[in-house]
Amino acid sequence: MIISETTNYVSALARTSIFYGTSREDLHALLCLSQPRVGHAQQALCWQGEPCGEFYFLIDGLVKAQRINAANKLQTLNIIHSGEVFGIEALFSGDGYLATFNVERESKLLVFQASQFLHFIRTRPVMVMQILATLSKSIGRLVKEIDQLKLLNAEQRIAAYLLENYDQDSGDNKVVLPAKRSDLASMLAITPETLCREVKKLKQTGCVSGYNGFLYIDQPSRLEEIISGGTVPPSTLGNTQRN
């Protein structure tokens, strides 16, 4: 790697939740263990249940995490974007990869070998504690998502997803949606038809607007009311909504 690339990658790794707080010296050393790789569209990087031999940092591109669930159906768990580390939880689970990671479009990755990484962190307890803390938070999110799938109806699941995925500080309250409608529907355990119907209803009531790859959260309080089980009256916003 050239120096400018190394500096950029170190900065990118420092922004990830898994390596947040890690010294730049350690991140430089960690980067030396990585190998660049190009993933091609529709390529599987690893398979559900396969022993963990490596984990990944997505420099650029898009990767989809999918698994066969208890009902023997293919379910989309997550869409992984540039700047995210994935597959690392399989290092500690003992059960192999929790999902199959499929490249959605040509992607640039850094690949870290599991055995080298485990040896690397043996003398870095601060890094280990940060990794464990991040994985613990991930487990908490998964438990919350499972509860939502059990307890919430389709409209409430969509409302919860939108509230959890928009940046309140961005100023535009925008949620970037998965490129494929079917992926979001699968993540929420509903049909694409139900997703379209419920989003249309949310637009009609003034909760959200837009649907060209993203939604604007126009009325967060209304979404919170939906999740709590309240009914949302039709919008009185007139033509102020974005289409």
Tab-separated table of C-alpha atoms in Angstrom:
chain	number	residue	atom	x	y	z
A	1	MET	CA	0.000	0.000	0.000
A	2	ILE	CA	1.141	3.539	-0.684
A	3	ILE	CA	1.469	5.907	2.280
A	4	SER	CA	-1.648	7.948	1.496
A	5	GLU	CA	-3.766	4.786	1.240
A	6	THR	CA	-2.401	3.493	4.538
A	7	THR	CA	-3.230	6.779	6.276
A	8	ASN	CA	-6.750	6.775	4.841
A	9	TYR	CA	-7.379	3.164	5.866
A	10	VAL	CA	-6.087	3.767	9.390
A	11	SER	CA	-8.445	6.725	9.713
A	12	ALA	CA	-11.329	4.658	8.336
A	13	LEU	CA	-10.664	1.790	10.760
A	14	ALA	CA	-10.471	4.277	13.642
A	15	ARG	CA	-14.024	5.390	12.842
A	16	THR	CA	-15.488	1.881	13.089
A	17	SER	CA	-17.245	0.893	16.294
A	18	ILE	CA	-15.140	-2.257	16.650
A	19	PHE	CA	-11.793	-0.395	16.624
A	20	TYR	CA	-12.910	2.935	18.058
A	21	GLY	CA	-10.363	4.176	20.591
A	22	THR	CA	-7.567	1.933	19.294
A	23	SER	CA	-4.256	3.772	18.985
A	24	ARG	CA	-3.104	4.726	15.502
A	25	GLU	CA	0.092	2.784	16.164
A	26	ASP	CA	-1.895	-0.405	16.746
A	27	LEU	CA	-4.097	0.303	13.735
A	28	HIS	CA	-1.017	0.699	11.537
A	29	ALA	CA	0.270	-2.633	12.839
A	30	LEU	CA	-3.135	-4.234	12.280
A	31	LEU	CA	-3.267	-2.889	8.745
A	32	CYS	CA	0.016	-4.646	7.979
A	33	LEU	CA	-1.784	-7.955	8.567
A	34	SER	CA	-4.437	-7.229	5.951
A	35	GLN	CA	-4.608	-8.144	2.296
A	36	PRO	CA	-6.554	-6.154	-0.312
A	37	ARG	CA	-9.188	-8.044	-2.253
A	38	VAL	CA	-11.729	-7.234	-4.932
A	39	GLY	CA	-15.113	-8.903	-4.546
A	40	HIS	CA	-17.184	-9.352	-7.683
A	41	ALA	CA	-20.957	-9.045	-7.901
A	42	GLN	CA	-22.828	-12.162	-6.713
A	43	GLN	CA	-19.647	-13.608	-5.169
A	44	ALA	CA	-19.965	-15.229	-1.731
A	45	LEU	CA	-17.099	-14.172	0.520
A	46	CYS	CA	-17.951	-16.815	3.113
A	47	TRP	CA	-20.838	-19.114	3.965
A	48	GLN	CA	-23.177	-19.489	6.921
A	49	GLY	CA	-21.787	-22.096	9.328
A	50	GLU	CA	-18.346	-22.152	7.699
A	51	PRO	CA	-15.458	-21.971	10.220
A	52	CYS	CA	-14.149	-18.437	10.490
A	53	GLY	CA	-10.875	-18.095	8.632
A	54	GLU	CA	-11.009	-14.348	8.032
A	55	PHE	CA	-12.996	-11.181	8.567
A	56	TYR	CA	-13.400	-8.103	6.402
A	57	PHE	CA	-13.338	-4.331	6.190
A	58	LEU	CA	-15.373	-2.915	3.316
A	59	ILE	CA	-13.487	-0.049	1.672
A	60	ASP	CA	-15.956	0.533	-1.118
A	61	GLY	CA	-18.982	-1.340	-2.439
A	62	LEU	CA	-21.949	-3.196	-0.983
A	63	VAL	CA	-22.275	-6.575	0.751
A	64	LYS	CA	-25.427	-8.386	1.850
A	65	ALA	CA	-25.604	-10.652	4.917
A	66	GLN	CA	-28.123	-13.486	4.515
A	67	ARG	CA	-28.891	-16.694	6.378
A	68	ILE	CA	-31.204	-19.680	6.172
A	69	ASN	CA	-33.556	-19.292	9.138
A	70	ALA	CA	-35.311	-21.904	11.262
A	71	ALA	CA	-38.148	-22.072	8.730
A	72	ASN	CA	-35.585	-22.965	6.035
A	73	LYS	CA	-36.139	-19.638	4.287
A	74	LEU	CA	-33.476	-17.230	3.081
A	75	GLN	CA	-33.552	-14.065	5.191
A	76	THR	CA	-31.625	-10.827	4.696
A	77	LEU	CA	-30.078	-9.767	7.999
A	78	ASN	CA	-28.177	-6.662	7.048
A	79	ILE	CA	-26.801	-4.545	4.226
A	80	ILE	CA	-23.129	-3.692	4.789
A	81	HIS	CA	-21.835	-0.375	3.462
A	82	SER	CA	-18.413	1.173	2.951
A	83	GLY	CA	-16.511	1.749	6.175
A	84	GLU	CA	-17.903	-1.263	8.052
A	85	VAL	CA	-16.133	-4.278	9.560
A	86	PHE	CA	-18.007	-7.572	9.252
A	87	GLY	CA	-17.550	-11.260	10.002
A	88	ILE	CA	-15.437	-10.603	13.100
A	89	GLU	CA	-18.070	-11.945	15.530
A	90	ALA	CA	-17.511	-15.435	14.076
A	91	LEU	CA	-14.001	-15.393	15.565
A	92	PHE	CA	-15.472	-15.723	19.042
A	93	SER	CA	-18.721	-17.648	18.523
A	94	GLY	CA	-17.274	-21.087	17.832
A	95	ASP	CA	-20.177	-21.739	15.461
A	96	GLY	CA	-18.686	-20.310	12.282
A	97	TYR	CA	-20.126	-17.433	10.301
A	98	LEU	CA	-23.635	-16.456	11.348
A	99	ALA	CA	-24.517	-15.532	7.777
A	100	THR	CA	-23.422	-15.837	4.179
A	101	PHE	CA	-21.863	-12.588	2.967
A	102	ASN	CA	-22.655	-11.927	-0.686
A	103	VAL	CA	-21.101	-9.123	-2.735
A	104	GLU	CA	-23.900	-7.050	-4.267
A	105	ARG	CA	-21.697	-4.947	-6.544
A	106	GLU	CA	-17.962	-4.916	-7.201
A	107	SER	CA	-16.312	-4.118	-3.888
A	108	LYS	CA	-12.879	-3.322	-2.497
A	109	LEU	CA	-12.070	-4.995	0.811
A	110	LEU	CA	-9.314	-5.503	3.316
A	111	VAL	CA	-9.127	-9.106	4.514
A	112	PHE	CA	-7.744	-10.066	7.932
A	113	GLN	CA	-6.739	-13.671	8.612
A	114	ALA	CA	-8.305	-14.999	11.810
A	115	SER	CA	-5.213	-16.764	13.178
A	116	GLN	CA	-2.982	-13.717	12.671
A	117	PHE	CA	-5.528	-11.396	14.260
A	118	LEU	CA	-6.022	-13.585	17.336
A	119	HIS	CA	-2.264	-13.688	17.825
A	120	PHE	CA	-2.124	-9.908	17.341
A	121	ILE	CA	-4.664	-9.066	20.065
A	122	ARG	CA	-3.146	-11.347	22.724
A	123	THR	CA	-0.852	-8.535	23.838
A	124	ARG	CA	-3.437	-5.771	23.365
A	125	PRO	CA	-6.018	-6.076	26.178
A	126	VAL	CA	-7.490	-2.607	25.549
A	127	MET	CA	-8.350	-3.591	21.988
A	128	VAL	CA	-9.855	-6.868	23.211
A	129	MET	CA	-12.088	-5.032	25.695
A	130	GLN	CA	-13.292	-2.646	22.981
A	131	ILE	CA	-14.115	-5.545	20.663
A	132	LEU	CA	-16.017	-7.363	23.409
A	133	ALA	CA	-17.935	-4.194	24.311
A	134	THR	CA	-18.935	-3.665	20.680
A	135	LEU	CA	-19.998	-7.282	20.241
A	136	SER	CA	-22.018	-7.068	23.460
A	137	LYS	CA	-23.891	-4.044	22.092
A	138	SER	CA	-24.508	-5.955	18.862
A	139	ILE	CA	-26.059	-8.816	20.824
A	140	GLY	CA	-28.282	-6.301	22.600
A	141	ARG	CA	-29.461	-4.919	19.260
A	142	LEU	CA	-30.186	-8.426	17.983
A	143	VAL	CA	-32.258	-9.229	21.075
A	144	LYS	CA	-34.198	-5.993	20.548
A	145	GLU	CA	-34.795	-6.864	16.888
A	146	ILE	CA	-36.042	-10.339	17.824
A	147	ASP	CA	-38.452	-8.808	20.338
A	148	GLN	CA	-39.700	-6.405	17.682
A	149	LEU	CA	-40.357	-9.220	15.224
A	150	LYS	CA	-42.337	-11.079	17.887
A	151	LEU	CA	-44.295	-8.191	19.365
A	152	LEU	CA	-44.753	-5.571	16.634
A	153	ASN	CA	-47.011	-5.648	13.596
A	154	ALA	CA	-45.798	-4.689	10.112
A	155	GLU	CA	-46.500	-0.968	10.487
A	156	GLN	CA	-44.756	-0.856	13.864
A	157	ARG	CA	-41.708	-2.735	12.546
A	158	ILE	CA	-41.292	-0.241	9.712
A	159	ALA	CA	-41.680	2.682	12.115
A	160	ALA	CA	-39.086	1.190	14.474
A	161	TYR	CA	-36.646	0.580	11.615
A	162	LEU	CA	-36.966	4.157	10.392
A	163	LEU	CA	-36.461	5.677	13.837
A	164	GLU	CA	-33.407	3.503	14.465
A	165	ASN	CA	-31.777	4.350	11.139
A	166	TYR	CA	-32.137	8.086	10.735
A	167	ASP	CA	-29.664	10.678	11.955
A	168	GLN	CA	-31.433	13.197	14.166
A	169	ASP	CA	-28.491	15.580	13.871
A	170	SER	CA	-28.225	15.532	10.071
A	171	GLY	CA	-30.832	18.234	9.572
A	172	ASP	CA	-32.743	16.431	6.829
A	173	ASN	CA	-33.884	13.352	8.830
A	174	LYS	CA	-33.077	11.080	5.900
A	175	VAL	CA	-33.002	7.267	5.984
A	176	VAL	CA	-31.122	5.551	3.160
A	177	LEU	CA	-32.982	2.364	2.240
A	178	PRO	CA	-31.588	-0.902	0.858
A	179	ALA	CA	-31.422	-0.818	-2.941
A	180	LYS	CA	-33.838	-3.733	-3.194
A	181	ARG	CA	-37.262	-3.438	-1.606
A	182	SER	CA	-37.285	-7.198	-1.050
A	183	ASP	CA	-34.187	-6.949	1.169
A	184	LEU	CA	-35.803	-4.480	3.554
A	185	ALA	CA	-38.970	-6.575	3.610
A	186	SER	CA	-36.912	-9.664	4.448
A	187	MET	CA	-35.080	-7.817	7.237
A	188	LEU	CA	-38.448	-6.904	8.754
A	189	ALA	CA	-39.982	-10.358	8.122
A	190	ILE	CA	-42.813	-8.983	5.992
A	191	THR	CA	-43.687	-9.289	2.309
A	192	PRO	CA	-42.635	-6.619	-0.227
A	193	GLU	CA	-46.323	-5.967	-0.898
A	194	THR	CA	-46.967	-5.299	2.778
A	195	LEU	CA	-43.939	-3.013	2.913
A	196	CYS	CA	-45.221	-0.932	-0.019
A	197	ARG	CA	-48.710	-0.728	1.450
A	198	GLU	CA	-47.534	0.349	4.888
A	199	VAL	CA	-45.034	2.904	3.558
A	200	LYS	CA	-47.788	4.397	1.418
A	201	LYS	CA	-49.934	4.652	4.540
A	202	LEU	CA	-47.118	6.385	6.424
A	203	LYS	CA	-46.763	8.899	3.597
A	204	GLN	CA	-50.500	9.561	3.552
A	205	THR	CA	-50.510	10.277	7.284
A	206	GLY	CA	-47.562	12.666	6.954
A	207	CYS	CA	-45.087	10.572	8.921
A	208	VAL	CA	-42.624	10.226	6.036
A	209	SER	CA	-42.057	11.422	2.480
A	210	GLY	CA	-39.968	10.345	-0.497
A	211	TYR	CA	-39.298	6.783	-1.668
A	212	ASN	CA	-36.557	6.975	-4.310
A	213	GLY	CA	-33.983	5.025	-2.347
A	214	PHE	CA	-34.574	6.979	0.833
A	215	LEU	CA	-37.270	8.326	3.130
A	216	TYR	CA	-37.479	11.564	5.097
A	217	ILE	CA	-38.751	11.307	8.662
A	218	ASP	CA	-41.145	14.258	8.758
A	219	GLN	CA	-42.950	13.389	11.994
A	220	PRO	CA	-40.773	11.289	14.382
A	221	SER	CA	-43.335	11.647	17.173
A	222	ARG	CA	-45.995	10.048	14.973
A	223	LEU	CA	-43.727	7.054	14.356
A	224	GLU	CA	-43.167	6.738	18.105
A	225	GLU	CA	-46.931	6.780	18.588
A	226	ILE	CA	-47.332	3.970	16.055
A	227	ILE	CA	-44.767	1.839	17.887
A	228	SER	CA	-46.530	2.420	21.201
A	229	GLY	CA	-49.787	1.220	19.681
A	230	GLY	CA	-51.524	4.516	19.075
A	231	THR	CA	-53.440	5.453	15.958
A	232	VAL	CA	-52.148	8.136	13.643
A	233	PRO	CA	-54.688	10.523	12.064
A	234	PRO	CA	-54.378	11.719	8.460
A	235	SER	CA	-51.829	14.441	7.836
A	236	THR	CA	-52.776	18.110	8.020
A	237	LEU	CA	-49.494	19.172	6.456
A	238	GLY	CA	-51.014	19.937	3.063
A	239	ASN	CA	-48.399	20.164	0.340
A	240	THR	CA	-45.382	20.519	2.619
A	241	GLN	CA	-44.423	16.841	2.202
A	242	ARG	CA	-41.561	15.840	-0.079
A	243	ASN	CA	-42.425	13.292	-2.790
